[in-house]
mmCIF file with all atom_site columns, C-alpha atoms in Angstrom:
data_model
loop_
_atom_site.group_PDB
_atom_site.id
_atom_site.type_symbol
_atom_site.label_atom_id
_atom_site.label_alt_id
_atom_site.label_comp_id
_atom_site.label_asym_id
_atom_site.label_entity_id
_atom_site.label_seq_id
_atom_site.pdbx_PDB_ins_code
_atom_site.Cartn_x
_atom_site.Cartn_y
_atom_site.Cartn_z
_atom_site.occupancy
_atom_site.B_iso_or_equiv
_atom_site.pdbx_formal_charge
_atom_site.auth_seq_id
_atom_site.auth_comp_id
_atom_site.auth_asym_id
_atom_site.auth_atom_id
_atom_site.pdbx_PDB_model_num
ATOM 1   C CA . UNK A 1 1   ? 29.926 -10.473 -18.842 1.00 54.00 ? 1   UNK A CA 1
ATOM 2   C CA . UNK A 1 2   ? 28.056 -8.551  -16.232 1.00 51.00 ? 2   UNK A CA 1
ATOM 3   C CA . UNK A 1 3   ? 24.666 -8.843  -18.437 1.00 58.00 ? 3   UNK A CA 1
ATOM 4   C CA . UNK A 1 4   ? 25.370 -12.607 -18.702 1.00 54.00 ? 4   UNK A CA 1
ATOM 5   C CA . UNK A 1 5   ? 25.329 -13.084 -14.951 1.00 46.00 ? 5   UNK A CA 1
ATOM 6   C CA . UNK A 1 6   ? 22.722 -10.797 -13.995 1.00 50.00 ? 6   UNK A CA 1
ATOM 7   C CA . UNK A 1 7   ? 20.386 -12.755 -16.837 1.00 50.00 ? 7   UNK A CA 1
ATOM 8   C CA . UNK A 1 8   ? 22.066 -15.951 -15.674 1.00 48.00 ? 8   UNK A CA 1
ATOM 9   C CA . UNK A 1 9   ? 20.928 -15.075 -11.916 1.00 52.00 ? 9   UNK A CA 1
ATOM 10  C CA . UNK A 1 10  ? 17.471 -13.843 -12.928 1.00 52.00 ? 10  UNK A CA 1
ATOM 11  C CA . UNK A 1 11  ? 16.802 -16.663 -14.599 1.00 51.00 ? 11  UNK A CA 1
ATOM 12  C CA . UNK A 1 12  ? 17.305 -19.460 -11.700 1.00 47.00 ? 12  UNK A CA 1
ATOM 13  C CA . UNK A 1 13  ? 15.737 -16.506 -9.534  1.00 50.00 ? 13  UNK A CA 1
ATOM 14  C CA . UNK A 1 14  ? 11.946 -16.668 -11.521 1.00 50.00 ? 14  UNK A CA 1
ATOM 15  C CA . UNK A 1 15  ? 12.586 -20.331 -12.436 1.00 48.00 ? 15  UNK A CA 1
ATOM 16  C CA . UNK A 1 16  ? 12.588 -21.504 -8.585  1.00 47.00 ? 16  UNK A CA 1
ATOM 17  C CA . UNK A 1 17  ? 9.462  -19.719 -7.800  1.00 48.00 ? 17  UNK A CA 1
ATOM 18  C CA . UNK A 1 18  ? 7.446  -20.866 -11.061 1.00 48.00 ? 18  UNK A CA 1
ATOM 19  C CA . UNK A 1 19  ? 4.364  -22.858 -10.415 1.00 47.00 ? 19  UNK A CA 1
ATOM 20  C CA . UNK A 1 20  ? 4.748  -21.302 -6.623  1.00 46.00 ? 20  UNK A CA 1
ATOM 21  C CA . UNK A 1 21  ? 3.566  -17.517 -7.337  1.00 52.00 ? 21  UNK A CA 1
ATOM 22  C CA . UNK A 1 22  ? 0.309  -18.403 -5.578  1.00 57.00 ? 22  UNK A CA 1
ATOM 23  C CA . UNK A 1 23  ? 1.562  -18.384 -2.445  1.00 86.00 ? 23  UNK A CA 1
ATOM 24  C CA . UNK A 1 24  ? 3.084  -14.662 -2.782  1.00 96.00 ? 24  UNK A CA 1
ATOM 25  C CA . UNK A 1 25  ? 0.893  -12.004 -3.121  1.00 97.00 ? 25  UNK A CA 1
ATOM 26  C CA . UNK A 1 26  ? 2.107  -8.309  -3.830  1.00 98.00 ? 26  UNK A CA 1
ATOM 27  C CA . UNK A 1 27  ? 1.956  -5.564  -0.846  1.00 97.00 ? 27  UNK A CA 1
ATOM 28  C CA . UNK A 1 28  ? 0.493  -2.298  -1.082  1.00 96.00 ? 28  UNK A CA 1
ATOM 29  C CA . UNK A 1 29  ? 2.606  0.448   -1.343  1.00 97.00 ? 29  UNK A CA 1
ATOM 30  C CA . UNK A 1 30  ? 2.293  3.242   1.538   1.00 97.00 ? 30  UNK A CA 1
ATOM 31  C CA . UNK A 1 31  ? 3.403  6.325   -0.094  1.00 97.00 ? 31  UNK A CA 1
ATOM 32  C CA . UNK A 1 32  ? 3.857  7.664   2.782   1.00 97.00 ? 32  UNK A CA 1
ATOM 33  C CA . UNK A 1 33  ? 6.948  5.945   4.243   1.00 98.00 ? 33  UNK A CA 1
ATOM 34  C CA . UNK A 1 34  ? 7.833  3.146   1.566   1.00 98.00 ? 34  UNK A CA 1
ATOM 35  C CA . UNK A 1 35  ? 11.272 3.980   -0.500  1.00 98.00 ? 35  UNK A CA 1
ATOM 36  C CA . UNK A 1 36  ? 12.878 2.386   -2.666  1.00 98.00 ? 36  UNK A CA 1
ATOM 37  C CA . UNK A 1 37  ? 14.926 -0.326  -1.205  1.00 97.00 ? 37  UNK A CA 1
ATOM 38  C CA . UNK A 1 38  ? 17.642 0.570   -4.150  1.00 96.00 ? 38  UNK A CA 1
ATOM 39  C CA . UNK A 1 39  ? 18.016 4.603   -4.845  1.00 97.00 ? 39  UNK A CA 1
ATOM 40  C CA . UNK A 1 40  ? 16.177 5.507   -1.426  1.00 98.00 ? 40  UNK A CA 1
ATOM 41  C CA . UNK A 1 41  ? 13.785 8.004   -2.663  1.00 98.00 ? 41  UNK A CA 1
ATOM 42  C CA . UNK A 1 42  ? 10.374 8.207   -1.791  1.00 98.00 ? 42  UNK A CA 1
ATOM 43  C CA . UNK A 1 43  ? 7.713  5.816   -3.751  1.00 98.00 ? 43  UNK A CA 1
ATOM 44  C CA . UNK A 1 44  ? 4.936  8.154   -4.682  1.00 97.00 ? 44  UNK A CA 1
ATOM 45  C CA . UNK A 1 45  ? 4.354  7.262   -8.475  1.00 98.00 ? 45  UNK A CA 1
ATOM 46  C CA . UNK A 1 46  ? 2.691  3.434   -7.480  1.00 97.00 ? 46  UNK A CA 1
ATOM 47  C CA . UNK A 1 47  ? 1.548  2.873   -10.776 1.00 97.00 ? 47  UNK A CA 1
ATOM 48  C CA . UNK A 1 48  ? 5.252  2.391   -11.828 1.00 98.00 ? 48  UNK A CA 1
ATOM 49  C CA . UNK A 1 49  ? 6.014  0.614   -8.440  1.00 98.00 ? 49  UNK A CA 1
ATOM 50  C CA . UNK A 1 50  ? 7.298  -2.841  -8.472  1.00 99.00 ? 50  UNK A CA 1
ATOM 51  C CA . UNK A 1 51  ? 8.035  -5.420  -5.836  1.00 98.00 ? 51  UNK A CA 1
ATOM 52  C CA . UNK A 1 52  ? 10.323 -8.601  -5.099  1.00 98.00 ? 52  UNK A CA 1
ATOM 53  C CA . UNK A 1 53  ? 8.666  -10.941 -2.643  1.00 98.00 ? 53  UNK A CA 1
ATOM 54  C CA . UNK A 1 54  ? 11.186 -13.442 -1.161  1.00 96.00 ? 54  UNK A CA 1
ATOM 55  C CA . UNK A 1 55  ? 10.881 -16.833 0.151   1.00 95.00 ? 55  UNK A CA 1
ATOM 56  C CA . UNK A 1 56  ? 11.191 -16.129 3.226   1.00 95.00 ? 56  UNK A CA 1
ATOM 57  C CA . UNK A 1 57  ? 7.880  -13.403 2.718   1.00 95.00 ? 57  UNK A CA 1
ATOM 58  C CA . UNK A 1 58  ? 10.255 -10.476 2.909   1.00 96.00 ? 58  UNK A CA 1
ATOM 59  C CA . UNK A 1 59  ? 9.478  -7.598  0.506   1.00 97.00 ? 59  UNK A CA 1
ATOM 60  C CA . UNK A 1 60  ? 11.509 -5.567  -1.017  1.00 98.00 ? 60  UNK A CA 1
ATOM 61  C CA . UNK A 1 61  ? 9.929  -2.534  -3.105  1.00 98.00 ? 61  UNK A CA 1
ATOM 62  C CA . UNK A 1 62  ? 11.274 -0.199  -5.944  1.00 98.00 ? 62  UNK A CA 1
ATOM 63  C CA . UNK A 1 63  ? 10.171 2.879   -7.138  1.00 98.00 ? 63  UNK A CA 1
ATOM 64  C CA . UNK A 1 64  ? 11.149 1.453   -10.678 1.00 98.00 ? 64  UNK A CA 1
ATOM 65  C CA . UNK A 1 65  ? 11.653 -1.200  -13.130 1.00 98.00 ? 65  UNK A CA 1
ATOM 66  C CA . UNK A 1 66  ? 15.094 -0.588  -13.830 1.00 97.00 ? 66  UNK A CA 1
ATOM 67  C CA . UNK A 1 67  ? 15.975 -0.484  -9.392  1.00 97.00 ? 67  UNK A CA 1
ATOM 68  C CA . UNK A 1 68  ? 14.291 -3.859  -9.074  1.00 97.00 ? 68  UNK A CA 1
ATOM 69  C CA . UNK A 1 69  ? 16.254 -5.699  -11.960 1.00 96.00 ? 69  UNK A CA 1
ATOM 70  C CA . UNK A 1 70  ? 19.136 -3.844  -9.962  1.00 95.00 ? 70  UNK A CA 1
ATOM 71  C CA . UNK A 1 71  ? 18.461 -5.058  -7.104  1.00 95.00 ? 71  UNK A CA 1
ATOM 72  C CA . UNK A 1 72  ? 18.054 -8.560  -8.542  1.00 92.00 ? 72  UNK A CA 1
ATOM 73  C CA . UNK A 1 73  ? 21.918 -8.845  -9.961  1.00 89.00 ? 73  UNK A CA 1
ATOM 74  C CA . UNK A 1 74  ? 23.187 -8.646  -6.458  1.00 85.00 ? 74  UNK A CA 1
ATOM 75  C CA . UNK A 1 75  ? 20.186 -10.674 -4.660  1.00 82.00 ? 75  UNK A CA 1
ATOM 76  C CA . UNK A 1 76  ? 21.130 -12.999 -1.645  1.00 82.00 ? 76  UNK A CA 1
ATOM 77  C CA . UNK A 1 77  ? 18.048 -14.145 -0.961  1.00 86.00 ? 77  UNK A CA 1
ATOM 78  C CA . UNK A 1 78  ? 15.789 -16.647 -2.930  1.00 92.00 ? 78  UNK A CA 1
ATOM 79  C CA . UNK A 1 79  ? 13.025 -15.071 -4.932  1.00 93.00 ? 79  UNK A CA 1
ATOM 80  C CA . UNK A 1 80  ? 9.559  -15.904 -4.620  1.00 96.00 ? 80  UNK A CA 1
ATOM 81  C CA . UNK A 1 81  ? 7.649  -13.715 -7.025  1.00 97.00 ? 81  UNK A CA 1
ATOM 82  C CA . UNK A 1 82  ? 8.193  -10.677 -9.040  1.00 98.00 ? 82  UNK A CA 1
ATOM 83  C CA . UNK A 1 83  ? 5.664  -7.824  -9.562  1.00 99.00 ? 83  UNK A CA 1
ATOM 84  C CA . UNK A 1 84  ? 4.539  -4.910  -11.873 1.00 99.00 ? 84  UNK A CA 1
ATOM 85  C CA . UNK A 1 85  ? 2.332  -2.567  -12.477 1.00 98.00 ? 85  UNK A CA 1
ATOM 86  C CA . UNK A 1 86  ? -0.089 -1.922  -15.131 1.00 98.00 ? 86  UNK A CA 1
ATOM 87  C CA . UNK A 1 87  ? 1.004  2.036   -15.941 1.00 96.00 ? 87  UNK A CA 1
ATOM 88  C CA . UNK A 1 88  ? -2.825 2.748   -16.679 1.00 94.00 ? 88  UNK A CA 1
ATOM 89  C CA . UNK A 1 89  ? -4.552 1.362   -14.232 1.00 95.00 ? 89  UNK A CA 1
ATOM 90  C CA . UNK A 1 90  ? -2.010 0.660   -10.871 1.00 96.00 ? 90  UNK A CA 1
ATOM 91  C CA . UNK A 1 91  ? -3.496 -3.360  -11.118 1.00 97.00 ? 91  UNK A CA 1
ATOM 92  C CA . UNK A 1 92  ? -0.452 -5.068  -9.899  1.00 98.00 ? 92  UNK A CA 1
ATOM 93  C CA . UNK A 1 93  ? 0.828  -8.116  -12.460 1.00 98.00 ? 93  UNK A CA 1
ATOM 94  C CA . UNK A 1 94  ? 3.482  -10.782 -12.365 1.00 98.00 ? 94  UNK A CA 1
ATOM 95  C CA . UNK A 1 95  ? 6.744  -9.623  -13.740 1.00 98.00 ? 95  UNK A CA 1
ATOM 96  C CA . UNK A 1 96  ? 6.834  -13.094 -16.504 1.00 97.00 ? 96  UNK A CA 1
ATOM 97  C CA . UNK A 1 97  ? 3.190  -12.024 -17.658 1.00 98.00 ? 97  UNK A CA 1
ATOM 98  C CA . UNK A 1 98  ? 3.318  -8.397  -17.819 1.00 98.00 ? 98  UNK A CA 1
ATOM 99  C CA . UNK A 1 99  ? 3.666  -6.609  -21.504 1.00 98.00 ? 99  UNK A CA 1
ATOM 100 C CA . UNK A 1 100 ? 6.361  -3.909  -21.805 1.00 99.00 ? 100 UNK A CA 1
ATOM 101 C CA . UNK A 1 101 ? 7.307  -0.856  -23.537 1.00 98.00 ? 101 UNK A CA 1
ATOM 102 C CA . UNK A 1 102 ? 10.567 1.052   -24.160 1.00 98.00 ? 102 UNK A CA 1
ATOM 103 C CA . UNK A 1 103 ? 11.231 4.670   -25.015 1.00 97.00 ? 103 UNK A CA 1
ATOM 104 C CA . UNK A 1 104 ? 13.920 6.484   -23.558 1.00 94.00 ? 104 UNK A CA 1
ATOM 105 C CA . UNK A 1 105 ? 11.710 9.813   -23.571 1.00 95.00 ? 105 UNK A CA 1
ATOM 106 C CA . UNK A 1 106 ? 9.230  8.329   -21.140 1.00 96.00 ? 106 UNK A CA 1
ATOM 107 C CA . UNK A 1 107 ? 8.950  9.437   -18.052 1.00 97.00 ? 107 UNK A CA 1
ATOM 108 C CA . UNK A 1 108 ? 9.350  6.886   -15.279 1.00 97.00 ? 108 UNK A CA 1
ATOM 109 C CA . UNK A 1 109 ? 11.114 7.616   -11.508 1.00 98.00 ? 109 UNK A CA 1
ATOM 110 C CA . UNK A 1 110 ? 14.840 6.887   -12.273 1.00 97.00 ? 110 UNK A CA 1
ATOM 111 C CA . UNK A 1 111 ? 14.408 7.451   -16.266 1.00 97.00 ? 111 UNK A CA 1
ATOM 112 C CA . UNK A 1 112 ? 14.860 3.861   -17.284 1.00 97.00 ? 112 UNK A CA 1
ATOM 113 C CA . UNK A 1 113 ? 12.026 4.134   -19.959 1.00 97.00 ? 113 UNK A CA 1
ATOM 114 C CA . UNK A 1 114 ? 10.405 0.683   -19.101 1.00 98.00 ? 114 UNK A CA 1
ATOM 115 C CA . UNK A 1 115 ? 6.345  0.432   -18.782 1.00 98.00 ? 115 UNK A CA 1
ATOM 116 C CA . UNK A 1 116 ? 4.545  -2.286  -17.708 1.00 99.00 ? 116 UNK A CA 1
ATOM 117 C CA . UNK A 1 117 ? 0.686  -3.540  -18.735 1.00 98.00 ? 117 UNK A CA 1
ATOM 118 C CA . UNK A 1 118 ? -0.811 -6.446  -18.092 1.00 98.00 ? 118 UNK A CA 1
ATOM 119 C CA . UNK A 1 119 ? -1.455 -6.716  -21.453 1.00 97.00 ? 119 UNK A CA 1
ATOM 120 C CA . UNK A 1 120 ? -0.340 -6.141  -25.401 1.00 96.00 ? 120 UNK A CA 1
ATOM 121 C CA . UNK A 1 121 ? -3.632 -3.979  -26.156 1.00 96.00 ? 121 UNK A CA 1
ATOM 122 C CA . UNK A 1 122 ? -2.888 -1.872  -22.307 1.00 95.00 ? 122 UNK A CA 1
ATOM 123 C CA . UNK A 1 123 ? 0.629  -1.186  -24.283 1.00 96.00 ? 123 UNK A CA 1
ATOM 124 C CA . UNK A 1 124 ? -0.588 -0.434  -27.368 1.00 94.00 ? 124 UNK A CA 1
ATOM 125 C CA . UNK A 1 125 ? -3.206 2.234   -25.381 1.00 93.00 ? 125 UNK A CA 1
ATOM 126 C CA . UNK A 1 126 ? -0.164 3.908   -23.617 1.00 95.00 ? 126 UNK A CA 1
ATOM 127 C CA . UNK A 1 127 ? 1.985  3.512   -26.739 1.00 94.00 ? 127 UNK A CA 1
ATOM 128 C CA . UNK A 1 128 ? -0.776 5.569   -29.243 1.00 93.00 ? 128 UNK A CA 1
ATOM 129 C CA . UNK A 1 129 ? -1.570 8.658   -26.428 1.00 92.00 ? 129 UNK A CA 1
ATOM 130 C CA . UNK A 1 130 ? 2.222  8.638   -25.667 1.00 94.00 ? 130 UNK A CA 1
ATOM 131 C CA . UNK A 1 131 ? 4.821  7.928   -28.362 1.00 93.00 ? 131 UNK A CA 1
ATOM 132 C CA . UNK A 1 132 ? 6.143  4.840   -29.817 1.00 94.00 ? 132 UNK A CA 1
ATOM 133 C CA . UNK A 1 133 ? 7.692  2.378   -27.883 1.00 96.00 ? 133 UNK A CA 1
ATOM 134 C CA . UNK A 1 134 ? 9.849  -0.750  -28.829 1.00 97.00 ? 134 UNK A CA 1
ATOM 135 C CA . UNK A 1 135 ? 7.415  -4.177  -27.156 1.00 97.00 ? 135 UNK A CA 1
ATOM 136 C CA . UNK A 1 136 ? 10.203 -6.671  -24.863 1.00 97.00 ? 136 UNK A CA 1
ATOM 137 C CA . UNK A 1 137 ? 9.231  -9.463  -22.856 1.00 97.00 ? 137 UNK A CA 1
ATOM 138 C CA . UNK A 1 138 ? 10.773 -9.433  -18.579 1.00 97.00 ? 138 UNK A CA 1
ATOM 139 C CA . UNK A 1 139 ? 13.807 -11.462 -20.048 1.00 96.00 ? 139 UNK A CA 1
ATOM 140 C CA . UNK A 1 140 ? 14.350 -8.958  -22.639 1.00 97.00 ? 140 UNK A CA 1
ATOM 141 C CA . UNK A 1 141 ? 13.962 -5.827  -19.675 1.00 97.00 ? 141 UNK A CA 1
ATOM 142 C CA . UNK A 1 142 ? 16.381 -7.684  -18.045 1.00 96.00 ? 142 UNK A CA 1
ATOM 143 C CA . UNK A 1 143 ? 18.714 -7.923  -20.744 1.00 95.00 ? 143 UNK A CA 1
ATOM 144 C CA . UNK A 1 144 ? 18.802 -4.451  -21.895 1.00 94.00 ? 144 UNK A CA 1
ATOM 145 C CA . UNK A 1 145 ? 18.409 -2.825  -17.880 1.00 93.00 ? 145 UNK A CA 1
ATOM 146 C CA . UNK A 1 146 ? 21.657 -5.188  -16.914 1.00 85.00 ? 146 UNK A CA 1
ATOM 147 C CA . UNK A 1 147 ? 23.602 -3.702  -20.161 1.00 78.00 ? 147 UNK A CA 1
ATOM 148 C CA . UNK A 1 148 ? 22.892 -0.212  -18.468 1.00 69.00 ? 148 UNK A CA 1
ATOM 149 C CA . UNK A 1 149 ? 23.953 -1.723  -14.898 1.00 60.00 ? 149 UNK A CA 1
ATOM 150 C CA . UNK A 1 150 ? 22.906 1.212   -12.520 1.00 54.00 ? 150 UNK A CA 1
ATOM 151 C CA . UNK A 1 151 ? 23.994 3.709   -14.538 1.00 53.00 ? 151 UNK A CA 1
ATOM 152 C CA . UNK A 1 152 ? 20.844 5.717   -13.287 1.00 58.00 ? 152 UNK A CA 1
ATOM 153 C CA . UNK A 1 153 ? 22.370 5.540   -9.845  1.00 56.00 ? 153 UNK A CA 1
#
């Protein structure tokens, strides 16, 4: 039920902002005093960094994948845009447009196992130098991150 909802929430979260993203533009991470506004710790790996950008041009910015969908079942606020990382290069990428991989032996801040490219070949780089990983769209992230719930927490 909970993975319903969160989905459910997600869903109306990304569809408000379609069309709108242009507006919203990611921020850069300071590694330096940024932490992650879910599990607190320090964001030093920015290449695995994502970000929420409200409507109201508030950001709030995750050391992880798996924080932000987190962060995104118990949202208050309306969502403007979503935002990745490409794992190989650090180029920042809309959440709906990004490629991902899964692999629970990756390494990534919390341990989720989510990577994001900004493209299929990008994944298929990664995937070749660093083991096998199963290819999911945001919505399918989403799905399988809000079946864990913050079980990394």
């Amino acid at each position: 039920m909970y993975r319903k909802w969160l989905v459910a929430i997600l869903a109306v979260s990304i569809l408000s902002g379609c069309g709108k993203n242009a507006a919203f533009e990611p921020v850069d991470i300071n590694t330096d005093i940024d932490v992650c506004d879910v599990c607190n710790m320090s964001i030093t790996a920015v290449n695995y960094a994502t970000e929420v950008i409200m409507k109201d041009g508030s950001v709030e910015k995750f050391d992880d994948i798996g924080c932000m969908v987190d962060f995104m079942g118990g949202a208050t606020k309306e969502t403007g845009a979503l935002f990745v990382r490409d794992a190989n290069t650090g180029e920042w990428i809309e959440a709906q447009k990004a490629s991902y991989l899964l692999n629970d032996d990756y390494w990534t801040p919390m341990m989720y196992g989510v990577i994001s490219f900004k493209d299929d070949a990008s994944a298929e780089l990664f995937s070749t130098d660093n083991g096998e990983g199963s290819k999911l769209t945001f919505d399918e992230v989403v799905e399988h991150l809000g079946e864990k719930g913050s079980s990394k927490h």
